[in-house]
Amino acid sequence: MPRLLLSILLLLVAVAPGTAKPAADAILIYSGTTGYRHESIPAGIEAVAALAKQRGLSVVASEDPAIFSPASLKRFRAIVLLSCTTDPKKPESEWLVGDRRTALQQFVQDGGGILAIHAAADSHYFWPWYGKMIGGHFQRHPAGTPSGTVRSVAHGNPLLSGVPPTKTRSDEWYYFDDYDPTSQLLVVLDPASIGEQDVNPNPMAWARHVGRGRVFYTAMGHTTESYSDPYFLRLIANGLDWVRKPR
């Protein structure tokens, strides 16, 4: 076979529909809500998209739960779950159901990354696997967005590269009743700094492995101002870099 003809045939096979490998340079930002709607979501989408594009990644931002299908998720190296709430009292508010659940589970098990921000933990209370994937479910938060002090607890961890060891900042401070202690804890909140009486520091960011996938979660990110805060942006940028790496 002439060399030119062979080259053309190989090119056609490489681009034939259904034969392409999952894109390693694309991420999905999902921010659909059926529960409380955070005003910071547009700022969050803009900030995460900017971080992704700085890394040469293409971005798809969606609020259509139909995107959770095997064919759609094959396009992405990581999914950013951005304050995607459901109603904790209404099972019918959950949008990850049926084949969508299977698609997300398979994505993570196969090595896809999850970057989960703030109210991603205030979602899907009636699907136990989801809470186990995140590493905990939101239980409560003190009123308002008081100024509190957070502290890094995994010194030398690349996920904290460039992140100051302590930082005083305003946010909505989540508490968890089912935090999974097998997670790699990264950042904690000093409860006394917001007037709480807890003895133990409150988890604020952690990392975990689920199947072949990597999951990074931060409970911070309620306020619009968070998405222009260098501390917070560096933390989620590190998380994005980490979850994109295959195990």
Short mmCIF file of the C-alpha atoms (twelve columns), coordinates in Angstrom:
data_MODEL
# 
_entry.id   MODEL 
# 
loop_
_atom_site.group_PDB 
_atom_site.id 
_atom_site.type_symbol 
_atom_site.label_atom_id 
_atom_site.label_alt_id 
_atom_site.label_comp_id 
_atom_site.label_asym_id 
_atom_site.label_seq_id 
_atom_site.Cartn_x 
_atom_site.Cartn_y 
_atom_site.Cartn_z 
_atom_site.pdbx_PDB_model_num 
ATOM 1   C CA . MET A 1   0.000   0.000  0.000  1 
ATOM 2   C CA . PRO A 2   1.450   3.419  -0.895 1 
ATOM 3   C CA . ARG A 3   2.727   5.266  2.162  1 
ATOM 4   C CA . LEU A 4   0.524   8.335  1.512  1 
ATOM 5   C CA . LEU A 5   -2.652  6.223  1.310  1 
ATOM 6   C CA . LEU A 6   -1.716  4.373  4.511  1 
ATOM 7   C CA . SER A 7   -1.214  7.674  6.320  1 
ATOM 8   C CA . ILE A 8   -4.632  8.931  5.213  1 
ATOM 9   C CA . LEU A 9   -6.347  5.736  6.389  1 
ATOM 10  C CA . LEU A 10  -4.671  5.955  9.795  1 
ATOM 11  C CA . LEU A 11  -5.782  9.576  10.134 1 
ATOM 12  C CA . LEU A 12  -9.372  8.667  9.337  1 
ATOM 13  C CA . VAL A 13  -9.358  5.898  11.968 1 
ATOM 14  C CA . ALA A 14  -7.934  8.312  14.545 1 
ATOM 15  C CA . VAL A 15  -10.778 10.787 14.120 1 
ATOM 16  C CA . ALA A 16  -13.619 8.365  13.384 1 
ATOM 17  C CA . PRO A 17  -16.733 8.987  15.533 1 
ATOM 18  C CA . GLY A 18  -16.832 6.895  18.680 1 
ATOM 19  C CA . THR A 19  -13.142 6.047  18.680 1 
ATOM 20  C CA . ALA A 20  -11.736 9.181  20.316 1 
ATOM 21  C CA . LYS A 21  -10.241 8.839  23.781 1 
ATOM 22  C CA . PRO A 22  -11.713 10.904 26.670 1 
ATOM 23  C CA . ALA A 23  -10.379 14.456 26.535 1 
ATOM 24  C CA . ALA A 24  -7.628  15.079 29.069 1 
ATOM 25  C CA . ASP A 25  -7.835  18.841 28.596 1 
ATOM 26  C CA . ALA A 26  -11.516 19.516 29.383 1 
ATOM 27  C CA . ILE A 27  -13.419 20.045 32.618 1 
ATOM 28  C CA . LEU A 28  -17.094 20.301 33.452 1 
ATOM 29  C CA . ILE A 29  -18.336 22.958 35.886 1 
ATOM 30  C CA . TYR A 30  -21.747 21.869 37.150 1 
ATOM 31  C CA . SER A 31  -23.765 24.347 39.240 1 
ATOM 32  C CA . GLY A 32  -27.379 23.222 38.893 1 
ATOM 33  C CA . THR A 33  -29.466 23.645 42.048 1 
ATOM 34  C CA . THR A 34  -32.835 22.495 43.334 1 
ATOM 35  C CA . GLY A 35  -32.229 23.675 46.899 1 
ATOM 36  C CA . TYR A 36  -30.743 26.921 48.187 1 
ATOM 37  C CA . ARG A 37  -29.290 28.990 45.343 1 
ATOM 38  C CA . HIS A 38  -25.987 30.695 46.130 1 
ATOM 39  C CA . GLU A 39  -25.544 34.205 44.753 1 
ATOM 40  C CA . SER A 40  -21.831 33.475 44.380 1 
ATOM 41  C CA . ILE A 41  -22.329 30.831 41.666 1 
ATOM 42  C CA . PRO A 42  -21.727 33.156 38.675 1 
ATOM 43  C CA . ALA A 43  -18.520 34.460 40.276 1 
ATOM 44  C CA . GLY A 44  -17.502 30.888 41.020 1 
ATOM 45  C CA . ILE A 45  -18.015 29.767 37.433 1 
ATOM 46  C CA . GLU A 46  -15.995 32.719 36.158 1 
ATOM 47  C CA . ALA A 47  -13.143 32.151 38.615 1 
ATOM 48  C CA . VAL A 48  -12.860 28.388 38.086 1 
ATOM 49  C CA . ALA A 49  -13.093 28.800 34.317 1 
ATOM 50  C CA . ALA A 50  -10.263 31.340 34.452 1 
ATOM 51  C CA . LEU A 51  -8.086  28.959 36.480 1 
ATOM 52  C CA . ALA A 52  -8.814  26.182 34.026 1 
ATOM 53  C CA . LYS A 53  -8.009  28.285 30.982 1 
ATOM 54  C CA . GLN A 54  -4.719  29.376 32.570 1 
ATOM 55  C CA . ARG A 55  -3.868  25.672 32.509 1 
ATOM 56  C CA . GLY A 56  -4.821  25.221 28.879 1 
ATOM 57  C CA . LEU A 57  -8.059  23.447 29.720 1 
ATOM 58  C CA . SER A 58  -11.311 23.832 27.847 1 
ATOM 59  C CA . VAL A 59  -14.395 24.400 30.000 1 
ATOM 60  C CA . VAL A 60  -18.026 23.383 29.757 1 
ATOM 61  C CA . ALA A 61  -20.323 25.075 32.298 1 
ATOM 62  C CA . SER A 62  -23.737 23.449 32.656 1 
ATOM 63  C CA . GLU A 63  -26.822 23.312 34.856 1 
ATOM 64  C CA . ASP A 64  -28.485 20.563 32.846 1 
ATOM 65  C CA . PRO A 65  -28.346 17.267 34.787 1 
ATOM 66  C CA . ALA A 66  -28.699 15.347 31.528 1 
ATOM 67  C CA . ILE A 67  -24.976 15.966 31.041 1 
ATOM 68  C CA . PHE A 68  -24.400 13.146 33.567 1 
ATOM 69  C CA . SER A 69  -24.350 10.362 31.008 1 
ATOM 70  C CA . PRO A 70  -21.470 8.047  30.099 1 
ATOM 71  C CA . ALA A 71  -21.134 9.578  26.639 1 
ATOM 72  C CA . SER A 72  -21.034 13.162 27.966 1 
ATOM 73  C CA . LEU A 73  -18.704 12.521 30.883 1 
ATOM 74  C CA . LYS A 74  -16.191 10.757 28.640 1 
ATOM 75  C CA . ARG A 75  -15.208 14.220 27.404 1 
ATOM 76  C CA . PHE A 76  -13.937 15.402 30.774 1 
ATOM 77  C CA . ARG A 77  -10.860 14.871 32.891 1 
ATOM 78  C CA . ALA A 78  -12.549 16.420 35.956 1 
ATOM 79  C CA . ILE A 79  -15.903 17.671 37.190 1 
ATOM 80  C CA . VAL A 80  -16.248 20.759 39.371 1 
ATOM 81  C CA . LEU A 81  -19.333 20.516 41.587 1 
ATOM 82  C CA . LEU A 82  -20.014 24.138 42.477 1 
ATOM 83  C CA . SER A 83  -22.565 24.676 45.276 1 
ATOM 84  C CA . CYS A 84  -24.958 22.286 43.513 1 
ATOM 85  C CA . THR A 85  -27.567 22.022 46.262 1 
ATOM 86  C CA . THR A 86  -30.619 19.815 46.596 1 
ATOM 87  C CA . ASP A 87  -33.369 20.027 49.202 1 
ATOM 88  C CA . PRO A 88  -32.436 17.845 52.215 1 
ATOM 89  C CA . LYS A 89  -36.109 17.168 52.932 1 
ATOM 90  C CA . LYS A 90  -37.196 16.294 49.385 1 
ATOM 91  C CA . PRO A 91  -35.819 13.171 47.682 1 
ATOM 92  C CA . GLU A 92  -37.502 14.280 44.469 1 
ATOM 93  C CA . SER A 93  -35.196 17.326 44.344 1 
ATOM 94  C CA . GLU A 94  -32.188 15.139 43.609 1 
ATOM 95  C CA . TRP A 95  -31.070 15.267 39.987 1 
ATOM 96  C CA . LEU A 96  -28.509 12.455 40.146 1 
ATOM 97  C CA . VAL A 97  -30.882 9.533  39.717 1 
ATOM 98  C CA . GLY A 98  -30.986 6.337  37.682 1 
ATOM 99  C CA . ASP A 99  -28.413 6.214  34.895 1 
ATOM 100 C CA . ARG A 100 -26.984 9.574  35.974 1 
ATOM 101 C CA . ARG A 101 -25.838 8.013  39.232 1 
ATOM 102 C CA . THR A 102 -24.254 5.154  37.362 1 
ATOM 103 C CA . ALA A 103 -22.488 7.584  35.031 1 
ATOM 104 C CA . LEU A 104 -20.960 9.605  37.885 1 
ATOM 105 C CA . GLN A 105 -19.912 6.503  39.807 1 
ATOM 106 C CA . GLN A 106 -18.251 5.042  36.738 1 
ATOM 107 C CA . PHE A 107 -16.534 8.349  35.975 1 
ATOM 108 C CA . VAL A 108 -14.965 8.431  39.436 1 
ATOM 109 C CA . GLN A 109 -14.174 4.717  39.577 1 
ATOM 110 C CA . ASP A 110 -12.405 4.991  36.222 1 
ATOM 111 C CA . GLY A 111 -10.144 7.788  37.469 1 
ATOM 112 C CA . GLY A 112 -12.090 10.977 36.798 1 
ATOM 113 C CA . GLY A 113 -11.441 13.823 39.243 1 
ATOM 114 C CA . ILE A 114 -13.954 15.721 41.387 1 
ATOM 115 C CA . LEU A 115 -13.362 19.257 42.681 1 
ATOM 116 C CA . ALA A 116 -16.257 19.929 45.079 1 
ATOM 117 C CA . ILE A 117 -16.866 23.415 46.442 1 
ATOM 118 C CA . HIS A 118 -18.960 24.592 49.414 1 
ATOM 119 C CA . ALA A 119 -22.582 23.475 48.964 1 
ATOM 120 C CA . ALA A 120 -21.590 20.449 46.917 1 
ATOM 121 C CA . ALA A 121 -21.785 18.911 50.408 1 
ATOM 122 C CA . ASP A 122 -25.361 20.225 50.773 1 
ATOM 123 C CA . SER A 123 -26.639 17.883 48.112 1 
ATOM 124 C CA . HIS A 124 -28.016 14.387 47.531 1 
ATOM 125 C CA . TYR A 125 -28.756 13.414 51.121 1 
ATOM 126 C CA . PHE A 126 -30.752 10.406 49.911 1 
ATOM 127 C CA . TRP A 127 -27.889 8.857  47.952 1 
ATOM 128 C CA . PRO A 128 -25.336 7.432  50.422 1 
ATOM 129 C CA . TRP A 129 -22.624 6.954  47.794 1 
ATOM 130 C CA . TYR A 130 -22.579 10.665 47.044 1 
ATOM 131 C CA . GLY A 131 -21.911 11.633 50.657 1 
ATOM 132 C CA . LYS A 132 -19.181 9.013  50.888 1 
ATOM 133 C CA . MET A 133 -17.600 10.360 47.712 1 
ATOM 134 C CA . ILE A 134 -17.505 13.920 49.055 1 
ATOM 135 C CA . GLY A 135 -16.423 12.781 52.514 1 
ATOM 136 C CA . GLY A 136 -19.212 14.386 54.522 1 
ATOM 137 C CA . HIS A 137 -22.592 16.101 54.390 1 
ATOM 138 C CA . PHE A 138 -23.366 19.643 55.533 1 
ATOM 139 C CA . GLN A 139 -25.096 19.699 58.909 1 
ATOM 140 C CA . ARG A 140 -25.278 23.350 59.991 1 
ATOM 141 C CA . HIS A 141 -23.529 26.694 59.961 1 
ATOM 142 C CA . PRO A 142 -23.429 29.655 62.348 1 
ATOM 143 C CA . ALA A 143 -25.459 32.660 61.253 1 
ATOM 144 C CA . GLY A 144 -24.034 34.980 58.646 1 
ATOM 145 C CA . THR A 145 -20.495 35.074 57.273 1 
ATOM 146 C CA . PRO A 146 -18.314 35.923 60.276 1 
ATOM 147 C CA . SER A 147 -14.586 36.433 60.087 1 
ATOM 148 C CA . GLY A 148 -12.776 33.242 61.099 1 
ATOM 149 C CA . THR A 149 -9.243  31.884 61.176 1 
ATOM 150 C CA . VAL A 150 -8.315  28.846 59.108 1 
ATOM 151 C CA . ARG A 151 -5.107  26.861 59.503 1 
ATOM 152 C CA . SER A 152 -3.243  24.378 57.313 1 
ATOM 153 C CA . VAL A 153 -2.623  21.016 58.993 1 
ATOM 154 C CA . ALA A 154 -0.804  19.040 56.266 1 
ATOM 155 C CA . HIS A 155 2.501   20.861 56.057 1 
ATOM 156 C CA . GLY A 156 4.517   20.042 52.970 1 
ATOM 157 C CA . ASN A 157 1.534   18.662 51.089 1 
ATOM 158 C CA . PRO A 158 1.515   19.881 47.447 1 
ATOM 159 C CA . LEU A 159 -2.180  20.645 47.803 1 
ATOM 160 C CA . LEU A 160 -1.154  23.451 50.150 1 
ATOM 161 C CA . SER A 161 1.638   24.815 47.962 1 
ATOM 162 C CA . GLY A 162 1.527   28.598 48.078 1 
ATOM 163 C CA . VAL A 163 -1.311  28.575 50.626 1 
ATOM 164 C CA . PRO A 164 -0.508  30.622 53.756 1 
ATOM 165 C CA . PRO A 165 -0.377  28.482 56.924 1 
ATOM 166 C CA . THR A 166 -3.052  30.655 58.551 1 
ATOM 167 C CA . LYS A 167 -5.591  33.072 57.170 1 
ATOM 168 C CA . THR A 168 -8.397  35.159 58.646 1 
ATOM 169 C CA . ARG A 169 -11.259 35.507 56.200 1 
ATOM 170 C CA . SER A 170 -15.041 35.803 56.037 1 
ATOM 171 C CA . ASP A 171 -17.199 32.917 54.900 1 
ATOM 172 C CA . GLU A 172 -20.158 30.750 55.808 1 
ATOM 173 C CA . TRP A 173 -18.629 28.110 58.064 1 
ATOM 174 C CA . TYR A 174 -19.993 24.627 57.528 1 
ATOM 175 C CA . TYR A 175 -20.153 21.930 60.175 1 
ATOM 176 C CA . PHE A 176 -20.417 18.226 59.336 1 
ATOM 177 C CA . ASP A 177 -22.023 15.409 61.282 1 
ATOM 178 C CA . ASP A 178 -20.511 12.614 59.182 1 
ATOM 179 C CA . TYR A 179 -17.025 13.809 58.189 1 
ATOM 180 C CA . ASP A 180 -14.971 10.809 57.075 1 
ATOM 181 C CA . PRO A 181 -11.726 10.817 59.108 1 
ATOM 182 C CA . THR A 182 -10.027 8.625  56.516 1 
ATOM 183 C CA . SER A 183 -9.835  11.718 54.296 1 
ATOM 184 C CA . GLN A 184 -6.554  13.599 54.120 1 
ATOM 185 C CA . LEU A 185 -7.356  16.684 56.155 1 
ATOM 186 C CA . LEU A 186 -5.761  19.861 54.794 1 
ATOM 187 C CA . VAL A 187 -7.338  22.949 56.368 1 
ATOM 188 C CA . VAL A 188 -9.309  23.468 59.575 1 
ATOM 189 C CA . LEU A 189 -11.242 26.324 61.134 1 
ATOM 190 C CA . ASP A 190 -10.520 27.540 64.661 1 
ATOM 191 C CA . PRO A 191 -14.035 27.455 66.178 1 
ATOM 192 C CA . ALA A 192 -13.139 30.019 68.838 1 
ATOM 193 C CA . SER A 193 -12.371 32.547 66.108 1 
ATOM 194 C CA . ILE A 194 -16.073 32.633 65.185 1 
ATOM 195 C CA . GLY A 195 -17.362 32.394 68.743 1 
ATOM 196 C CA . GLU A 196 -18.128 28.668 68.715 1 
ATOM 197 C CA . GLN A 197 -17.505 26.534 71.786 1 
ATOM 198 C CA . ASP A 198 -16.091 23.469 70.000 1 
ATOM 199 C CA . VAL A 199 -12.876 22.007 71.353 1 
ATOM 200 C CA . ASN A 200 -11.782 20.377 68.094 1 
ATOM 201 C CA . PRO A 201 -10.939 22.272 64.891 1 
ATOM 202 C CA . ASN A 202 -13.596 22.056 62.197 1 
ATOM 203 C CA . PRO A 203 -12.620 20.463 58.828 1 
ATOM 204 C CA . MET A 204 -12.607 22.989 55.981 1 
ATOM 205 C CA . ALA A 205 -10.725 21.256 53.151 1 
ATOM 206 C CA . TRP A 206 -9.687  17.681 52.502 1 
ATOM 207 C CA . ALA A 207 -8.661  15.227 49.796 1 
ATOM 208 C CA . ARG A 208 -9.578  11.593 49.271 1 
ATOM 209 C CA . HIS A 209 -9.338  8.711  46.839 1 
ATOM 210 C CA . VAL A 210 -12.487 7.005  45.564 1 
ATOM 211 C CA . GLY A 211 -11.768 4.055  43.321 1 
ATOM 212 C CA . ARG A 212 -9.209  5.299  40.834 1 
ATOM 213 C CA . GLY A 213 -10.530 8.848  41.141 1 
ATOM 214 C CA . ARG A 214 -9.375  11.783 43.230 1 
ATOM 215 C CA . VAL A 215 -11.773 14.004 45.160 1 
ATOM 216 C CA . PHE A 216 -10.917 17.400 46.639 1 
ATOM 217 C CA . TYR A 217 -13.457 19.290 48.756 1 
ATOM 218 C CA . THR A 218 -13.483 22.678 50.418 1 
ATOM 219 C CA . ALA A 219 -16.329 23.891 52.609 1 
ATOM 220 C CA . MET A 220 -15.355 27.497 51.926 1 
ATOM 221 C CA . GLY A 221 -16.692 29.473 48.975 1 
ATOM 222 C CA . HIS A 222 -20.085 30.804 50.080 1 
ATOM 223 C CA . THR A 223 -19.403 34.473 49.400 1 
ATOM 224 C CA . THR A 224 -18.932 36.162 46.044 1 
ATOM 225 C CA . GLU A 225 -15.768 37.732 47.466 1 
ATOM 226 C CA . SER A 226 -14.257 34.274 47.930 1 
ATOM 227 C CA . TYR A 227 -13.772 34.019 44.186 1 
ATOM 228 C CA . SER A 228 -11.411 36.977 44.107 1 
ATOM 229 C CA . ASP A 229 -9.598  36.001 47.329 1 
ATOM 230 C CA . PRO A 230 -6.021  34.904 46.511 1 
ATOM 231 C CA . TYR A 231 -6.005  32.453 49.426 1 
ATOM 232 C CA . PHE A 232 -9.139  30.674 48.273 1 
ATOM 233 C CA . LEU A 233 -8.218  30.761 44.590 1 
ATOM 234 C CA . ARG A 234 -4.821  29.203 45.279 1 
ATOM 235 C CA . LEU A 235 -6.447  26.435 47.318 1 
ATOM 236 C CA . ILE A 236 -8.950  25.487 44.627 1 
ATOM 237 C CA . ALA A 237 -6.314  25.829 41.895 1 
ATOM 238 C CA . ASN A 238 -4.176  23.293 43.747 1 
ATOM 239 C CA . GLY A 239 -7.222  21.077 44.102 1 
ATOM 240 C CA . LEU A 240 -7.942  21.300 40.384 1 
ATOM 241 C CA . ASP A 241 -4.357  20.397 39.528 1 
ATOM 242 C CA . TRP A 242 -4.479  17.382 41.872 1 
ATOM 243 C CA . VAL A 243 -7.812  15.886 40.828 1 
ATOM 244 C CA . ARG A 244 -6.816  15.970 37.157 1 
ATOM 245 C CA . LYS A 245 -3.918  13.588 37.749 1 
ATOM 246 C CA . PRO A 246 -4.740  9.913  37.151 1 
ATOM 247 C CA . ARG A 247 -3.828  7.508  39.922 1 
# 
